GROMACS .gro file of C-alpha atoms in nm:
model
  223
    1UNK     CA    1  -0.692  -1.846   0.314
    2UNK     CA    2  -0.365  -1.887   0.124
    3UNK     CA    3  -0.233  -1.693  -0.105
    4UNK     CA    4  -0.030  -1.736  -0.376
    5UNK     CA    5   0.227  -1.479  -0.582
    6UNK     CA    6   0.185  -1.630  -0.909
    7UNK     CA    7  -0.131  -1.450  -0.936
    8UNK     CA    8  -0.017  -1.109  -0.878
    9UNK     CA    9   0.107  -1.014  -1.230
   10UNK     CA   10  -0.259  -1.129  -1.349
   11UNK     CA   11  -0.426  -0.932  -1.105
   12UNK     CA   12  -0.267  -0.622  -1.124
   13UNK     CA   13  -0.293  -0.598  -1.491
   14UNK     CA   14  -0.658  -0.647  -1.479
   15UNK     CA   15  -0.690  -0.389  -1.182
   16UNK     CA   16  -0.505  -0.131  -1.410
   17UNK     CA   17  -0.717  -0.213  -1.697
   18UNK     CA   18  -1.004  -0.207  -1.492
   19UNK     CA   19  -0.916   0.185  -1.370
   20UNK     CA   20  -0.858   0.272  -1.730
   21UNK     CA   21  -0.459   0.306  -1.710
   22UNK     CA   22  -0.215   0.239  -1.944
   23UNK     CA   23   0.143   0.088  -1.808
   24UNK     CA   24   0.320   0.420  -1.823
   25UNK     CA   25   0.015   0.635  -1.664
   26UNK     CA   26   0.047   0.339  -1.366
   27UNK     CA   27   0.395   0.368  -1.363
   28UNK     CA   28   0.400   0.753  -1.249
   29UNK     CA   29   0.160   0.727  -0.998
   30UNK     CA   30   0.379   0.451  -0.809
   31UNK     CA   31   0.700   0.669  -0.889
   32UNK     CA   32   0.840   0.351  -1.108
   33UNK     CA   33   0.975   0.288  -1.436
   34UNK     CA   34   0.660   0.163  -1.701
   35UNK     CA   35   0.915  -0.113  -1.801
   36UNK     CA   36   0.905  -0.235  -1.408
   37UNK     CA   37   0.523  -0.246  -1.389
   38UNK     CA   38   0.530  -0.465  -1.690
   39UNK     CA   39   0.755  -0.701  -1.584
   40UNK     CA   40   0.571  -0.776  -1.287
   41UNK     CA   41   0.215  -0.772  -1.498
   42UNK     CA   42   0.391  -1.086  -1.701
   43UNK     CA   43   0.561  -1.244  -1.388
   44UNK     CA   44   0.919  -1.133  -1.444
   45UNK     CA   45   0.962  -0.963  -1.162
   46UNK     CA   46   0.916  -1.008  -0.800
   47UNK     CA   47   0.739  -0.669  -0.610
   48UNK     CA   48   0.859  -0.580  -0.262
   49UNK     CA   49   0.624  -0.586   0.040
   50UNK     CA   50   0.619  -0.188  -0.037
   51UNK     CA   51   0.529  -0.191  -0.360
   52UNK     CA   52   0.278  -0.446  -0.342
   53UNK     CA   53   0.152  -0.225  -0.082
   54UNK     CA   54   0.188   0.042  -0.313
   55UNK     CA   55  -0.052  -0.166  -0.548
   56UNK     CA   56  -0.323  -0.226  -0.296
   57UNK     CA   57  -0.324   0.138  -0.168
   58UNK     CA   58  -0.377   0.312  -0.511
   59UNK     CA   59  -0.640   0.061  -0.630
   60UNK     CA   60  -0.823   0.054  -0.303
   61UNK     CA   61  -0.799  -0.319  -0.254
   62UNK     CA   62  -0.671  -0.555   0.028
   63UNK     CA   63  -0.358  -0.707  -0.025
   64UNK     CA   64  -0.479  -1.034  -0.017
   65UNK     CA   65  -0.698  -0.982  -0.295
   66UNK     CA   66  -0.391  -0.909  -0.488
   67UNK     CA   67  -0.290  -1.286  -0.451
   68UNK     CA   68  -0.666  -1.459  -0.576
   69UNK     CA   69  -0.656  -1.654  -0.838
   70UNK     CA   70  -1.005  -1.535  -0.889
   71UNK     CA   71  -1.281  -1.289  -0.827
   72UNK     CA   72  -1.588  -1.138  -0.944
   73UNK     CA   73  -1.756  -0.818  -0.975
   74UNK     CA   74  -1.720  -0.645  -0.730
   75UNK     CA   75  -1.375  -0.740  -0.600
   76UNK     CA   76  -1.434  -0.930  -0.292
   77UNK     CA   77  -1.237  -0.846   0.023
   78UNK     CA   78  -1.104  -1.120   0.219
   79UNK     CA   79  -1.302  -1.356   0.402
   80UNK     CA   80  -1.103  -1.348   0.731
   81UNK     CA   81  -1.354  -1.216   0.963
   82UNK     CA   82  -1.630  -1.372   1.114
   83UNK     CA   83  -1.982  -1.239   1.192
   84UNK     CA   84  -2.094  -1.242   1.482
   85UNK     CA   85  -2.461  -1.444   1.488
   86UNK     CA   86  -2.654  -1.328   1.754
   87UNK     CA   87  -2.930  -1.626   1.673
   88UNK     CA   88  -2.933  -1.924   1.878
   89UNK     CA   89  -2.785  -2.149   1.528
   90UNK     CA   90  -2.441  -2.107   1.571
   91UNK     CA   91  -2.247  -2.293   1.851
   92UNK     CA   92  -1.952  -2.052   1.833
   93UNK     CA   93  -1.850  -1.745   1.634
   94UNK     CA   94  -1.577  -1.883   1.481
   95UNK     CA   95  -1.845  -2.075   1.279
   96UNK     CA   96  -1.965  -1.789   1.119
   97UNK     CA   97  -1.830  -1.589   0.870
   98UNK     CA   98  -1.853  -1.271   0.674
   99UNK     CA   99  -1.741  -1.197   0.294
  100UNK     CA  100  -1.647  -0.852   0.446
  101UNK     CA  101  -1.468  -0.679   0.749
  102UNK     CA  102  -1.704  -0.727   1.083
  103UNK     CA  103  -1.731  -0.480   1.391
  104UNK     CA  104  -1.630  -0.762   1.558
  105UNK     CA  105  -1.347  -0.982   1.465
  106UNK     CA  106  -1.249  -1.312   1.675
  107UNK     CA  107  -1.041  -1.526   1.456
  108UNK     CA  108  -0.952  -1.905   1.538
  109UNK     CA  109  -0.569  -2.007   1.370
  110UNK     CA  110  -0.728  -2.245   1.091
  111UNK     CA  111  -0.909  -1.954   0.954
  112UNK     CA  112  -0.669  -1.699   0.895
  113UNK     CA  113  -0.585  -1.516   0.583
  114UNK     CA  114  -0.235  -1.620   0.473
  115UNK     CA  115  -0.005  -1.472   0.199
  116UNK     CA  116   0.319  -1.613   0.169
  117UNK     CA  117   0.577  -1.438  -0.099
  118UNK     CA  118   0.833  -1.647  -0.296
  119UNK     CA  119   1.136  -1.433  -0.083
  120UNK     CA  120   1.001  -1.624   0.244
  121UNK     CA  121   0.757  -1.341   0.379
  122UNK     CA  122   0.471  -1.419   0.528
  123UNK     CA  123   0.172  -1.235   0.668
  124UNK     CA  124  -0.093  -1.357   0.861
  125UNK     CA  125  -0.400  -1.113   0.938
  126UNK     CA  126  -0.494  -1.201   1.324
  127UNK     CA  127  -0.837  -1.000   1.303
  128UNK     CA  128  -1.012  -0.746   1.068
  129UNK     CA  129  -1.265  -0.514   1.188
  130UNK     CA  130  -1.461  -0.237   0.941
  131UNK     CA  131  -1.201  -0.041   1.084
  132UNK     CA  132  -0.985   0.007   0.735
  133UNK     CA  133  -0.687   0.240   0.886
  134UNK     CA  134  -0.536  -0.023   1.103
  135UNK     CA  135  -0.349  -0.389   0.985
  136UNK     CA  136  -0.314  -0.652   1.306
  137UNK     CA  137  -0.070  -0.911   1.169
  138UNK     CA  138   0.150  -1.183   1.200
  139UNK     CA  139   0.470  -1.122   1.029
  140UNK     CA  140   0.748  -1.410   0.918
  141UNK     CA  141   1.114  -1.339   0.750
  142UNK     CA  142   1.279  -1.644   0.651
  143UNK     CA  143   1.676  -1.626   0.667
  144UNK     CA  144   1.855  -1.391   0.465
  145UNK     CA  145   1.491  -1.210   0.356
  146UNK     CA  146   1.422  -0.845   0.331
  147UNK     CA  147   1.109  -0.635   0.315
  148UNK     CA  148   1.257  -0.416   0.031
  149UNK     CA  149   1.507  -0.509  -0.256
  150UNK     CA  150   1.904  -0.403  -0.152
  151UNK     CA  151   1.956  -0.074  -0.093
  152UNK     CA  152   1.583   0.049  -0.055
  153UNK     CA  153   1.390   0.216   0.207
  154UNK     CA  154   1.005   0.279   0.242
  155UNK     CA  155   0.829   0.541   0.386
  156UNK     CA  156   0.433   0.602   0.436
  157UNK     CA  157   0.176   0.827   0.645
  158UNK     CA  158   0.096   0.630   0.992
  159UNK     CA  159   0.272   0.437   1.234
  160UNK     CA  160   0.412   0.102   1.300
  161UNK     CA  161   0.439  -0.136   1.589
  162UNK     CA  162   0.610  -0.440   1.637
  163UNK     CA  163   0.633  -0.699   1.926
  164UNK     CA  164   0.917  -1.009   1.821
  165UNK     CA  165   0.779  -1.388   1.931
  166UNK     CA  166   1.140  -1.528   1.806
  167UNK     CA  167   1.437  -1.508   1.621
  168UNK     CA  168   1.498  -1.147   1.545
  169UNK     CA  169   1.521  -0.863   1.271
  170UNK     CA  170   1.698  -0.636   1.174
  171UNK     CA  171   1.551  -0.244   1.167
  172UNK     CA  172   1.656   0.066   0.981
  173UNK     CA  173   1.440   0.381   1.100
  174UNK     CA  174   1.647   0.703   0.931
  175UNK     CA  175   2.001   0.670   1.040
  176UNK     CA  176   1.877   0.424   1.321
  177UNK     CA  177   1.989   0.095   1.310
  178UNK     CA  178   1.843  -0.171   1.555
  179UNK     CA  179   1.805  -0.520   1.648
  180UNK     CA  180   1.442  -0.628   1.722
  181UNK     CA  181   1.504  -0.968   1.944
  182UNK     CA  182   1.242  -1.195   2.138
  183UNK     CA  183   1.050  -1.021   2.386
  184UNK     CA  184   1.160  -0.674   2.243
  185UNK     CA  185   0.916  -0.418   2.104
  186UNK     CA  186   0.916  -0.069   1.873
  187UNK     CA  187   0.697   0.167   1.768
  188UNK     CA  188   0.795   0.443   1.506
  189UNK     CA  189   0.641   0.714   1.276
  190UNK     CA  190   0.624   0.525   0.951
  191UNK     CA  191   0.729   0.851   0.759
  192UNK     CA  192   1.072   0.747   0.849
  193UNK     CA  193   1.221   0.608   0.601
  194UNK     CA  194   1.241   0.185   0.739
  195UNK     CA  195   1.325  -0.130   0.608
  196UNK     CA  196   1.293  -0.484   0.773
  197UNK     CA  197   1.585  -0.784   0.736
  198UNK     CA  198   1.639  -1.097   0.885
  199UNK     CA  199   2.026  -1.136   0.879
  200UNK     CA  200   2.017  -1.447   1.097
  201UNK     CA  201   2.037  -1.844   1.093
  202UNK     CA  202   1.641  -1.859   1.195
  203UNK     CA  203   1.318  -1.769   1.143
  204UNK     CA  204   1.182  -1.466   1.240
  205UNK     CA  205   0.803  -1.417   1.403
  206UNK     CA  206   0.690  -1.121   1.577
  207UNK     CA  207   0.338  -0.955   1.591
  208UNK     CA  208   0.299  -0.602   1.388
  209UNK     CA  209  -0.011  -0.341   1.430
  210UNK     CA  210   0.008  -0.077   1.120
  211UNK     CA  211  -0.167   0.287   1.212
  212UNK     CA  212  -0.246   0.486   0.888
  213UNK     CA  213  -0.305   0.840   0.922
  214UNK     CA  214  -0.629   1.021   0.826
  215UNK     CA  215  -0.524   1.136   0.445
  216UNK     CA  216  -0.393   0.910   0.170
  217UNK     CA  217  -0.103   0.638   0.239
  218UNK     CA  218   0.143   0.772   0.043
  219UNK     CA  219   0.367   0.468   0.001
  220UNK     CA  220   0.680   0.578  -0.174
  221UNK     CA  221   1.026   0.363  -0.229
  222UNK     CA  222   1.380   0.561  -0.160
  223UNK     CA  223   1.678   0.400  -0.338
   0.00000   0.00000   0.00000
């Protein structure tokens, strides 16, 4: 499943709507200016990976549901899991899939949930299990993308792991800066303040598992 970010502003304006919040009531819970929120509602502005995180967290929603073009009542989550069929009608259990999160999760390539931001971020869920505290991804930065605008750093309960495939990223935990290279591997508390950028000539592709901590996310931004 694809998603796409022209659908964000939409969305989010309907999810605060929906929770009975005007722009500047929104706009205090996420720590941001009301005038910020409302650019993005009307497409004017392009949210981080953090903030669109942000989004998902406080309205209890999947981020990919932040990208549908659609969806009904009640909000679907994303069908990216399949169910296992213990019958003797399906030939495999990729074949069979669930509108919700399964206890078991085996995913085939082609079925996938995608979302792809204009910046050249991409994130590609590998498997989703009922289990709602943990994210098992596949993570892209294009050339010369971020995972925060300039100068910002994000911080969250949990903890974060990351294996690179190829290319490599740059990593700022605190006042540690690193190089995350093919083969190479971290694993930090995510209440570090941390940022992600790809300050090379290729494509980066590396494999991330995301840990929250019992107790809410807590996504803030530090400029």
């Amino acid at each position: 499943m694809a998603g796409s970010v022209e659908h964000i502003g939409p969305r989010l304006k309907e999810l605060r709507q929906r929770a009975n919040l005007s722009l500047r009531e929104l706009a205090q819970q996420l720590e941001v200016s009301p005038s910020f929120v409302s650019q993005i509602e009307n497409g004017k502005s392009q949210p981080s990976v953090a903030t669109l995180y942000s989004f998902a967290t406080l309205f209890s929603v999947s981020m990919d549901a932040l990208f549908q073009e659609e969806w009904s009542e009640p909000i679907p989550r994303p069908k990216a899991s399949p169910e296992i069929n213990k019958s003797d009608e399906a030939s495999h259990p990729y074949d069979i899939w669930d509108d919700s999160a399964a206890r078991i999760s085996a995913v085939s390539p082609g079925n996938r949930t995608l979302i792809t931001t204009e910046s050249g971020i991409q994130w590609e869920r590998l498997a989703a299990t009922t289990e709602k505290s943990v994210n098992f991804m596949e993570i892209v930065y294009e050339p010369g993308t971020e995972s925060l605008e300039l100068g910002a750093l994000a911080t969250h309960h949990g903890y974060e792991y990351a294996y690179c495939l190829e290319g490599e990223v740059e990593v700022v935990i605190g006042d540690l800066m690193l190089t995350l290279s093919k083969d190479h591997s971290i694993g930090f508390d995510s209440s570090i303040p941390h940022k992600f950028r790809n300050i090379g000539s290729v494509r980066f592709r590396g494999i991330w598992f995301t840990h929250w901590c019992d107790g809410p996310r807590n996504w803030k931004l530090i400029k």
